[in-house]
Short mmCIF file of C-alpha atoms in Angstrom, two decimals:
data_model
loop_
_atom_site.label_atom_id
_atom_site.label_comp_id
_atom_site.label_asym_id
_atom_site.label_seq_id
_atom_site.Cartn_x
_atom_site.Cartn_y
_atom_site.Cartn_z
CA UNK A 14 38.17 -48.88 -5.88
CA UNK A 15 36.45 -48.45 -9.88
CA UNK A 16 36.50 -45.12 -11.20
CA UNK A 17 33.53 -46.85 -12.89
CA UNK A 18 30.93 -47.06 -10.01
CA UNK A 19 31.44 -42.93 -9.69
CA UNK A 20 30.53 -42.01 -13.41
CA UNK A 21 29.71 -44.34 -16.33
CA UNK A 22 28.86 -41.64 -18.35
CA UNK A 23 32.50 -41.28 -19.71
CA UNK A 24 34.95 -43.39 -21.34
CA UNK A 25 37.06 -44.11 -17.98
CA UNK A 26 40.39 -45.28 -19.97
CA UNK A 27 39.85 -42.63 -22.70
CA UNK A 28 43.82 -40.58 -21.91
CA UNK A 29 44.03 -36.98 -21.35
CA UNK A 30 46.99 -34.80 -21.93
CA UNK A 31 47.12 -31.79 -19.30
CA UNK A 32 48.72 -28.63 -18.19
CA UNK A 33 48.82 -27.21 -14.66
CA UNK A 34 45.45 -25.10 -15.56
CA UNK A 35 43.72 -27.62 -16.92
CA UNK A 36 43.91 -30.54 -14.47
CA UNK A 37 42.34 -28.22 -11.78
CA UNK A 38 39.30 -28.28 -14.08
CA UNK A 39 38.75 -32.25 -12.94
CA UNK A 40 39.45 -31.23 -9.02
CA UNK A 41 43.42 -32.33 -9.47
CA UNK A 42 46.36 -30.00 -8.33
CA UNK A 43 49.50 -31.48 -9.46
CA UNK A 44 52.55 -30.04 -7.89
CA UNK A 45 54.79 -27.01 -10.01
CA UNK A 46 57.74 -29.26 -10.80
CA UNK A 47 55.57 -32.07 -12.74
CA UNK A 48 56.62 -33.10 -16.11
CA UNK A 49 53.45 -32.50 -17.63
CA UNK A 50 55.30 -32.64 -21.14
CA UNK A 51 56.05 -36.83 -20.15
CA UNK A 52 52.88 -37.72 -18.87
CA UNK A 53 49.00 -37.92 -19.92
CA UNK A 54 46.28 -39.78 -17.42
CA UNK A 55 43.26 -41.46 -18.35
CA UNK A 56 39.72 -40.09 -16.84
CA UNK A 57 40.18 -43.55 -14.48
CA UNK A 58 43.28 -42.47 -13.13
CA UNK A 59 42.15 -38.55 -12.72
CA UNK A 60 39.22 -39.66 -10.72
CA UNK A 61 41.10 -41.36 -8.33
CA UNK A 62 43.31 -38.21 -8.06
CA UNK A 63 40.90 -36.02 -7.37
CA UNK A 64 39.67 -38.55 -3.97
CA UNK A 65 42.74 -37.81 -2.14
CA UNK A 66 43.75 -35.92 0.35
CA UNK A 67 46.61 -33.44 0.18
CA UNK A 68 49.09 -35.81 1.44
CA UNK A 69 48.32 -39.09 -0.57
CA UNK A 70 48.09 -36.93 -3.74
CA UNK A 71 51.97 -35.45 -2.79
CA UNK A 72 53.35 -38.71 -2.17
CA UNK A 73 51.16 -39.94 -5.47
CA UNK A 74 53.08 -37.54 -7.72
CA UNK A 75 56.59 -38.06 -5.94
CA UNK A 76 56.15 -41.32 -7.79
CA UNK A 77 54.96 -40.26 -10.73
CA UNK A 78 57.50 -38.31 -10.94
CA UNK A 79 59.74 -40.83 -10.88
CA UNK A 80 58.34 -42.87 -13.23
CA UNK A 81 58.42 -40.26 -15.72
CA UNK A 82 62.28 -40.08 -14.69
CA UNK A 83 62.98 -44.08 -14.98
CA UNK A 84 60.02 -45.82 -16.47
CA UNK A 85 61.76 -49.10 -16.50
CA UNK A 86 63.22 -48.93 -12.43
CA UNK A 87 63.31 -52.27 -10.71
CA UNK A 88 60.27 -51.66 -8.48
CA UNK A 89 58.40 -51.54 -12.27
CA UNK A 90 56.66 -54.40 -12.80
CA UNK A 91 54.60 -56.38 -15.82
CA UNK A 92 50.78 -56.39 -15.53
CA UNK A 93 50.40 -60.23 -15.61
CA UNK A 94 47.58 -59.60 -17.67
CA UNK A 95 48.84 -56.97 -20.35
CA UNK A 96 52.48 -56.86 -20.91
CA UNK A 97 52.14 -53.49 -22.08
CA UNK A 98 50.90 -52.33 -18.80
CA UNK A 99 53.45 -51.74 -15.88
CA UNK A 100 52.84 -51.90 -12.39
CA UNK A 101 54.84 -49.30 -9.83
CA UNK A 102 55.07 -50.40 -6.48
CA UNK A 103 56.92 -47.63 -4.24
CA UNK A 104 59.87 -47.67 -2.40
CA UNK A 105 58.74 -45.02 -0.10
CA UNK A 106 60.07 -46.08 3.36
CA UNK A 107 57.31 -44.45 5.63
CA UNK A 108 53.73 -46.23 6.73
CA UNK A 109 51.47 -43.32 5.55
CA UNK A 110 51.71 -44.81 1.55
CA UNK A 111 49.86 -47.50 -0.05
CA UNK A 112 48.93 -46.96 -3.78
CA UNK A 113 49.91 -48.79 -6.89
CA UNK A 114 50.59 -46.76 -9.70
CA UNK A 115 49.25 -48.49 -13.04
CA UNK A 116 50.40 -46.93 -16.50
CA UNK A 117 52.20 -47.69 -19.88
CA UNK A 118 54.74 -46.62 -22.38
CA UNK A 119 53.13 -45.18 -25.39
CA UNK A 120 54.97 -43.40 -27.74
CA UNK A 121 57.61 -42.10 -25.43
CA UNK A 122 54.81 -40.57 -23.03
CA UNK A 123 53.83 -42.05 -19.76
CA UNK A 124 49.87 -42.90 -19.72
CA UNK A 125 48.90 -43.08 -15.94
CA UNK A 126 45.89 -45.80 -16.52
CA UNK A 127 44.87 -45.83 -12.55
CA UNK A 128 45.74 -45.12 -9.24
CA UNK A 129 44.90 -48.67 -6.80
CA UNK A 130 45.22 -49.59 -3.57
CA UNK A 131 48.10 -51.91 -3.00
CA UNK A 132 47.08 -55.31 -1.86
CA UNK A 133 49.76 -55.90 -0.20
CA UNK A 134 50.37 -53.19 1.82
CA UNK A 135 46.57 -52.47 3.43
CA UNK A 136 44.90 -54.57 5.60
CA UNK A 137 45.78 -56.32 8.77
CA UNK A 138 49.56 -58.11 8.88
CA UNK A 139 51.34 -61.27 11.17
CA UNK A 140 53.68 -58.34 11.37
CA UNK A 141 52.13 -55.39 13.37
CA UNK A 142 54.83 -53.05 12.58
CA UNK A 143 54.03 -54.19 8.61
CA UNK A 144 50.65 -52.27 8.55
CA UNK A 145 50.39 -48.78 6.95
CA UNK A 146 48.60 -45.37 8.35
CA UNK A 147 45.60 -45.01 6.34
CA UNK A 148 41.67 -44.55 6.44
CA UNK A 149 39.37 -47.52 6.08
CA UNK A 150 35.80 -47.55 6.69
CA UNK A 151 34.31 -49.76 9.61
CA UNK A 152 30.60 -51.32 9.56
CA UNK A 153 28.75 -52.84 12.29
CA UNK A 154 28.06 -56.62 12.76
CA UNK A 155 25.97 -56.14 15.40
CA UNK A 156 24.19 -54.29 18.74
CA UNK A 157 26.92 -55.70 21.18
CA UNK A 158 28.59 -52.75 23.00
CA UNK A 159 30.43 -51.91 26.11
CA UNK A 160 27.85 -50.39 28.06
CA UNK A 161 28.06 -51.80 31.59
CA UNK A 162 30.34 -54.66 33.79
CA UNK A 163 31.24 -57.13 31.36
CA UNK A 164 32.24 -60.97 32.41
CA UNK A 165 35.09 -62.24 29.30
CA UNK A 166 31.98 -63.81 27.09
CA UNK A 167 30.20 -60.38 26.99
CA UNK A 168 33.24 -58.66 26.23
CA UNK A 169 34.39 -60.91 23.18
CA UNK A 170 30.97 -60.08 21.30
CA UNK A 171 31.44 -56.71 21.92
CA UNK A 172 35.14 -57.26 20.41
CA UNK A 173 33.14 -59.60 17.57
CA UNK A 174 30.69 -56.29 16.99
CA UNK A 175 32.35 -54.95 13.94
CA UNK A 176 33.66 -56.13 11.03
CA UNK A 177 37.40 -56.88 11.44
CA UNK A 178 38.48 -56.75 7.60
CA UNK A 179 37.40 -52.81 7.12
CA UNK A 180 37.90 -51.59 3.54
CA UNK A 181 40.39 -48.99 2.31
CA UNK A 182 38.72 -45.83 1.23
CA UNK A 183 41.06 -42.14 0.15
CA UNK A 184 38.55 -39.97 2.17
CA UNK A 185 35.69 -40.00 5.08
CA UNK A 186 32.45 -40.49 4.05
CA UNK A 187 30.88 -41.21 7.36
CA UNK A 188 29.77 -39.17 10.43
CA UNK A 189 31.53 -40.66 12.52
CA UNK A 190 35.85 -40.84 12.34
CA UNK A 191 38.34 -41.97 15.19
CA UNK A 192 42.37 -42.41 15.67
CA UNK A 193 43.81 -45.34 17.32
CA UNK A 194 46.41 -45.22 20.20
CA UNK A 195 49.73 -46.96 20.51
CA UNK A 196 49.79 -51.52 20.69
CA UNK A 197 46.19 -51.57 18.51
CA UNK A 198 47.11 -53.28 15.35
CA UNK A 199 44.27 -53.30 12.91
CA UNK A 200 41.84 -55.85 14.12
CA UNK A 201 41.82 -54.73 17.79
CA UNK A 202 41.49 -50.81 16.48
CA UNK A 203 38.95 -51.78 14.42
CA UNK A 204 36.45 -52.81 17.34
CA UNK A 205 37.82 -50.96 19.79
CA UNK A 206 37.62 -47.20 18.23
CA UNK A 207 34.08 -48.67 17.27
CA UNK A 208 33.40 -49.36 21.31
CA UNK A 209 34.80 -45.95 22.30
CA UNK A 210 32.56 -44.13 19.54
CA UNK A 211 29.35 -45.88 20.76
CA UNK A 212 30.37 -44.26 24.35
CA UNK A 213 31.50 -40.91 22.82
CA UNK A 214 28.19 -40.22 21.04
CA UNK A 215 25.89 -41.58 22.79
CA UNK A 216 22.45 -42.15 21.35
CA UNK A 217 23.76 -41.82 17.24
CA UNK A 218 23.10 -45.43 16.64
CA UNK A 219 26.65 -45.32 14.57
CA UNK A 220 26.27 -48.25 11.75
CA UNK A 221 29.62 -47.20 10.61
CA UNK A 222 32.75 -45.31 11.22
CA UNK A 223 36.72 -44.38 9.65
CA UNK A 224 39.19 -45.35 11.34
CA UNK A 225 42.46 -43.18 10.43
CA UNK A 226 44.60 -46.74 11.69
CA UNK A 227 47.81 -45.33 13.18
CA UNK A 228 49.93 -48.68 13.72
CA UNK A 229 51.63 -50.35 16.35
CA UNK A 230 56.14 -50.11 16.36
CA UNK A 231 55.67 -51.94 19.31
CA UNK A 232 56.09 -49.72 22.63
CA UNK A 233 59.95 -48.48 22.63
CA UNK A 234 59.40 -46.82 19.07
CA UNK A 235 55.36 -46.43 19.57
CA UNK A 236 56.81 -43.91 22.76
CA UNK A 237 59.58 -41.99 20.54
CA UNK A 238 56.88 -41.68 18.20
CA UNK A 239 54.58 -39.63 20.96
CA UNK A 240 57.43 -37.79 22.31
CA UNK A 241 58.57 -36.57 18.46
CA UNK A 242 54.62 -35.53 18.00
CA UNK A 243 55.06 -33.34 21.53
CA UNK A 244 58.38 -32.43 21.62
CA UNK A 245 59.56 -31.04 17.70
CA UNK A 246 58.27 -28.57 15.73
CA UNK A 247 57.88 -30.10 12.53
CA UNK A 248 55.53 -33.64 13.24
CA UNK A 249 54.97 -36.95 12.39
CA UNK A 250 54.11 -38.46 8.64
CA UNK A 251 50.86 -39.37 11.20
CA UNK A 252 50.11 -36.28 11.90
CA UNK A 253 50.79 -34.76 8.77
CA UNK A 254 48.79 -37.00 6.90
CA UNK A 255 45.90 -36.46 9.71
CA UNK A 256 46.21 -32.69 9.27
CA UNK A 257 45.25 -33.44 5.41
CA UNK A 258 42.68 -35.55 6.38
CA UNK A 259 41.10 -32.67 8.31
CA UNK A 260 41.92 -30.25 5.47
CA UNK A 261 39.92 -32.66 3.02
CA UNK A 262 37.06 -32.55 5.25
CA UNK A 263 36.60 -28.97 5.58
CA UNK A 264 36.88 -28.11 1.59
CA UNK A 265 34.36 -30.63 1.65
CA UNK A 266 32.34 -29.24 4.37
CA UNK A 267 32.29 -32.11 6.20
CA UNK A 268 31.21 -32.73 9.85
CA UNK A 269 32.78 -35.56 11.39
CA UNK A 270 32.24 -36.66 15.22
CA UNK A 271 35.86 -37.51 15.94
CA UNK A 272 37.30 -40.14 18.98
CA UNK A 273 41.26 -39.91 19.64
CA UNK A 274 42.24 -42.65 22.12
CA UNK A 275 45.57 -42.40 23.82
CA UNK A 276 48.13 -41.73 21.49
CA UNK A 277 45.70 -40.73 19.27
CA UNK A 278 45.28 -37.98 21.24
CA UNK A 279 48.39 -36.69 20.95
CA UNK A 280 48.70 -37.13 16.92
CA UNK A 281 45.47 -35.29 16.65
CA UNK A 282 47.02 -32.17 18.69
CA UNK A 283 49.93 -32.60 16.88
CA UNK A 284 47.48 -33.00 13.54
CA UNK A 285 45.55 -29.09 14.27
CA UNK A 286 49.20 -27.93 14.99
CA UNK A 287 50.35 -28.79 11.48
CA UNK A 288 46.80 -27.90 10.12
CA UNK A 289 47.28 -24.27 12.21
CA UNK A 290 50.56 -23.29 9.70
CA UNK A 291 49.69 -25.16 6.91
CA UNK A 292 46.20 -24.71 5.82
CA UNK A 293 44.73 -22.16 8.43
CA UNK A 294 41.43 -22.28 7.93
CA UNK A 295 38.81 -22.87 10.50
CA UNK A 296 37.78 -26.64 11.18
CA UNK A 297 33.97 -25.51 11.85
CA UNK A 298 31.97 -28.55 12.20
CA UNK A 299 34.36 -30.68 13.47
CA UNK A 300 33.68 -32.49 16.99
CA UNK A 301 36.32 -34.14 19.38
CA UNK A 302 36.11 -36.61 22.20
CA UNK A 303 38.85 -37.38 23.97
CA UNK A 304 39.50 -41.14 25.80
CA UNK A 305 42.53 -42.26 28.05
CA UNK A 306 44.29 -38.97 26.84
CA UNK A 307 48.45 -39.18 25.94
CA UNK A 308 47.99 -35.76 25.50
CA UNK A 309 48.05 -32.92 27.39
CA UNK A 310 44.34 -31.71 27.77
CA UNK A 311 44.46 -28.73 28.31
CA UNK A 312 46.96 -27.97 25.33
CA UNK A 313 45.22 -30.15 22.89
CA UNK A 314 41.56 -27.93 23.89
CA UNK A 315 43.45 -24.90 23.05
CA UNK A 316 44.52 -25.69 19.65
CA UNK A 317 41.30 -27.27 18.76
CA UNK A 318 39.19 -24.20 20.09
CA UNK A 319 41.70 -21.68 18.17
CA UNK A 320 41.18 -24.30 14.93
CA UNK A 321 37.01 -24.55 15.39
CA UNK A 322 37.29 -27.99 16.97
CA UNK A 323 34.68 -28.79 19.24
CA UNK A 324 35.91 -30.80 22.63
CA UNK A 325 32.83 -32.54 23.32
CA UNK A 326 34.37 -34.46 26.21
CA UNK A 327 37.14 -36.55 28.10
CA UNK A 328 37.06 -39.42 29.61
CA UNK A 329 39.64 -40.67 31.81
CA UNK A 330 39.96 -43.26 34.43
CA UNK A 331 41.64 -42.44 37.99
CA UNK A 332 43.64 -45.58 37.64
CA UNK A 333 44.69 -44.84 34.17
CA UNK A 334 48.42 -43.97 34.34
CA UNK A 335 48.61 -42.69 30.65
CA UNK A 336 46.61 -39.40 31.31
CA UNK A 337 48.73 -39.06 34.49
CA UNK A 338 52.18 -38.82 33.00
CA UNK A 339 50.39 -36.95 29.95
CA UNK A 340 49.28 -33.94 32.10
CA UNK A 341 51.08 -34.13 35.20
CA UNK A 342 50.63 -30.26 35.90
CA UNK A 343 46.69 -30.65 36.19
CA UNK A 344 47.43 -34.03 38.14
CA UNK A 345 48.45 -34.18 41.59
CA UNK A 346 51.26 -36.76 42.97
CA UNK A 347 49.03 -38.77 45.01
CA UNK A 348 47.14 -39.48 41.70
CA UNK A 349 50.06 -40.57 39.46
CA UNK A 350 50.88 -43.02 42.51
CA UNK A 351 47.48 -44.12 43.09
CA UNK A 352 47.26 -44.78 39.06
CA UNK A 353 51.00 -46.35 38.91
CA UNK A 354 49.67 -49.17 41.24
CA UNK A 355 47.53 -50.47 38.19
CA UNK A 356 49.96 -49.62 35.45
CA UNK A 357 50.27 -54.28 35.52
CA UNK A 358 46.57 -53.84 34.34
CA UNK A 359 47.70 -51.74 31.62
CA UNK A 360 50.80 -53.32 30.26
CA UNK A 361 49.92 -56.53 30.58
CA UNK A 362 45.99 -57.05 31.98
CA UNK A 363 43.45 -58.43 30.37
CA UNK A 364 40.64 -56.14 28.18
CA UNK A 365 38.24 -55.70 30.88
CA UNK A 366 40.95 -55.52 33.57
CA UNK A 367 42.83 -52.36 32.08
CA UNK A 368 41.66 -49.18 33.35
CA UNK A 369 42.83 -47.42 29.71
CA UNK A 370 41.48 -49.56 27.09
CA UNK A 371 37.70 -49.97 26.88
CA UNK A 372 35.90 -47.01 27.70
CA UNK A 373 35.91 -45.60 31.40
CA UNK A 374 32.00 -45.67 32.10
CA UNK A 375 32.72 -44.42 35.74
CA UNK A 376 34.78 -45.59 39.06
CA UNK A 377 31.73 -48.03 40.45
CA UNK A 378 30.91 -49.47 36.94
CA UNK A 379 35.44 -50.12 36.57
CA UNK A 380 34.81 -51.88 40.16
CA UNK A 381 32.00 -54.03 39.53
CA UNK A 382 34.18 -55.23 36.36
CA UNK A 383 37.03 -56.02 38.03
CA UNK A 384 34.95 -58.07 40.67
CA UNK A 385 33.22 -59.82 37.38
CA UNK A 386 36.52 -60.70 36.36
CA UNK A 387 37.84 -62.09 39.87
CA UNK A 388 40.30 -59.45 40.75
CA UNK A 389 38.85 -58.68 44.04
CA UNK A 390 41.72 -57.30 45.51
CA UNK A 391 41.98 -54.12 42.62
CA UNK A 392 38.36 -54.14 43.38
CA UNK A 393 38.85 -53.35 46.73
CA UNK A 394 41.15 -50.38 46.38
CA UNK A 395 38.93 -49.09 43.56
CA UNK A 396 35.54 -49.47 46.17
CA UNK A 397 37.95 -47.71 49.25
CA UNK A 398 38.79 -44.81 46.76
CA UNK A 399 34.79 -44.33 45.98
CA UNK A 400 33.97 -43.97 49.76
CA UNK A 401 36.24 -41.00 50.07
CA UNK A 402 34.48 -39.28 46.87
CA UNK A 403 31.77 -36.75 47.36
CA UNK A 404 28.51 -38.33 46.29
CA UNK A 405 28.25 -35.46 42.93
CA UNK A 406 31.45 -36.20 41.81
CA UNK A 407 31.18 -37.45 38.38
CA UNK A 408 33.80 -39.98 38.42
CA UNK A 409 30.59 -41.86 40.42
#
């Protein structure tokens, strides 16, 4: 990201000493305890500042901080183009951070020069559990969507629909948002959130989306993960860093159509929770649709009407054991054993097969994809279940 492309009008590496009053003049709030006596930024590295969300900018000054402590730490490196520059790569041991600090010693002062992406922390990884929580933007490739029974060649366009290297980006800037569940590394969330979107807002022609990426710790840690985000009080890095997400959009007045899939579900209740103590202030404008809920429904519909959220919809599939266990108070037994009978489809089915991963467009339209697909014999329990539905039921 160039400061550059946002304002050519000023000299970007021109370096500006500041007090606590004066950096909220260029849209930056640096914590109380910064050393503003040690440290002066250039109009570059303010800029980028002033893009990020609560959270990035926090973890942002933590290290700033400690540069200002030891400017000459390990994880301080040489610019390989200007050995007077330095390079600080963090040694911050959560997901939710992924900026390189760029600055020099002048002088005794610290001049922050810029605030970059790290290359090697975004982006897709061999290593799932490698990627980092953060927002990148997602464009279209083309038309192909799930909108119907699918045989395996229809569904890998739809999976070959958008792009699947996104770019990083410190804030939303399109109508459209979503959060990932649990076992979608990068390149699956970024065409599958896209796939649920096209079902959630039906009609919006969505070119592009951000995907707030919550990565995969495979599923024993992916589950503690969920029940920490239910269970505790004070919630996940993920959610915290969603919560500021949210925050940034409504001092922005932002109105962003939202998606949460599965677990995203449950870090998006767990987000307004956060958002509830710590910033308070109505989320008017924002929209929710929920798909393949972790969370419990009817909890996460609270929150989000006491917060201004708008719950547009849910959409979950009969056979889908995930919204099951989520909410088994609204569920009755004979539905968490009818949907434990296809939890194999789940764990370890194919795309189309899984009654929780591509949109649920309805119990005759799951049916007639299963049959595509050759697995009659699912079919068949799926077609018996539809004969004992009322003909208005919407599951039709």
């Amino acid at each position: 990201m160039s400061w550059s492309k946002l304002n050519k009008t000023i000299n970007a590496h021109s370096v500006i000493p500041l007090d606590a009053l004066s950096c909220r003049d260029f849209g930056v709030k640096l914590p109380i305890n910064f050393p503003f006596s040690k440290a002066k930024f250039t109009c570059q590295a303010l800029a980028m500042l002033s893009q990020l969300n609560d959270y990035d900018l926090k973890m942002v000054c933590a290290d700033i901080i400690q540069i200002c402590a030891n400017p000459n730490a390990t994880n301080s490196i040489k610019h390989s183009r200007n050995p007077l520059r330095r390079l600080w790569r963090t040694k911050y041991p959560f997901r939710n951070y992924h900026f390189l600090i760029q600055y020099m010693l002048t002088d005794g002062m610290i001049n922050i020069d810029d605030i970059l992406f790290d290359s090697q922390l975004h982006g897709a990884k061999s290593n799932f559990s490698a990627e980092r929580t953060m927002l990148y933007e997602v464009k279209r490739r083309s038309s192909d969507t799930y909108d119907k029974a699918m045989n395996e060649e229809e569904i890998k366009k739809v999976q070959g629909a958008w792009e699947p290297i996104p770019t990083p980006t410190t804030q939303i800037k399109t109508q459209h948002a979503a959060v990932n569940g649990m076992q979608n590394e990068l390149t699956k969330a970024t065409w599958l959130m896209g796939t649920h979107l096209d079902r959630a807002y039906e009609g919006d022609g969505i070119k592009a989306y951000t995907l707030f990426h919550n990565p995969t710790d495979y599923t024993k840690l992916d589950l503690i993960e969920c029940a920490f985000d239910k269970l505790s009080s004070t919630k996940s890095h993920n959610a915290q860093h969603l919560a500021a997400v949210l925050a940034q959009n409504s001092q922005q007045g932002k109105q962003v159509k939202w998606l949460a899939h599965s677990q995203g579900a449950i870090i998006f209740c767990a987000a307004l929770e956060h958002y509830r103590i710590y910033y308070g202030k109505p989320l008017t404008g924002q929209q929710l649709a929920v798909h393949g809920s972790g969370s419990n429904v009817e909890r996460l519909k609270r929150i989000a009407h006491s917060m201004g959220v708008k719950v547009i919809a849910v959409r979950n599939n009969p056979y889908d054991f995930v919204p099951n266990l989520a909410d088994r108070s609204k569920i009755s037994p004979s539905s968490l054993v009818r949907s434990m009978k296809f939890k194999g489809l789940v764990t370890g089915g194919s795309v189309g097969e899984s009654p929780h991963t591509l949109p649920f467009l309805g119990l005759v339209t799951y049916a007639a994809q299963l049959e595509m697909l050759g697995n009659n014999e699912k079919a068949d329990i799926v077609k018996s279940f539809i004969k004992t539905l009322p003909p208005t039921d919407k599951r039709l």
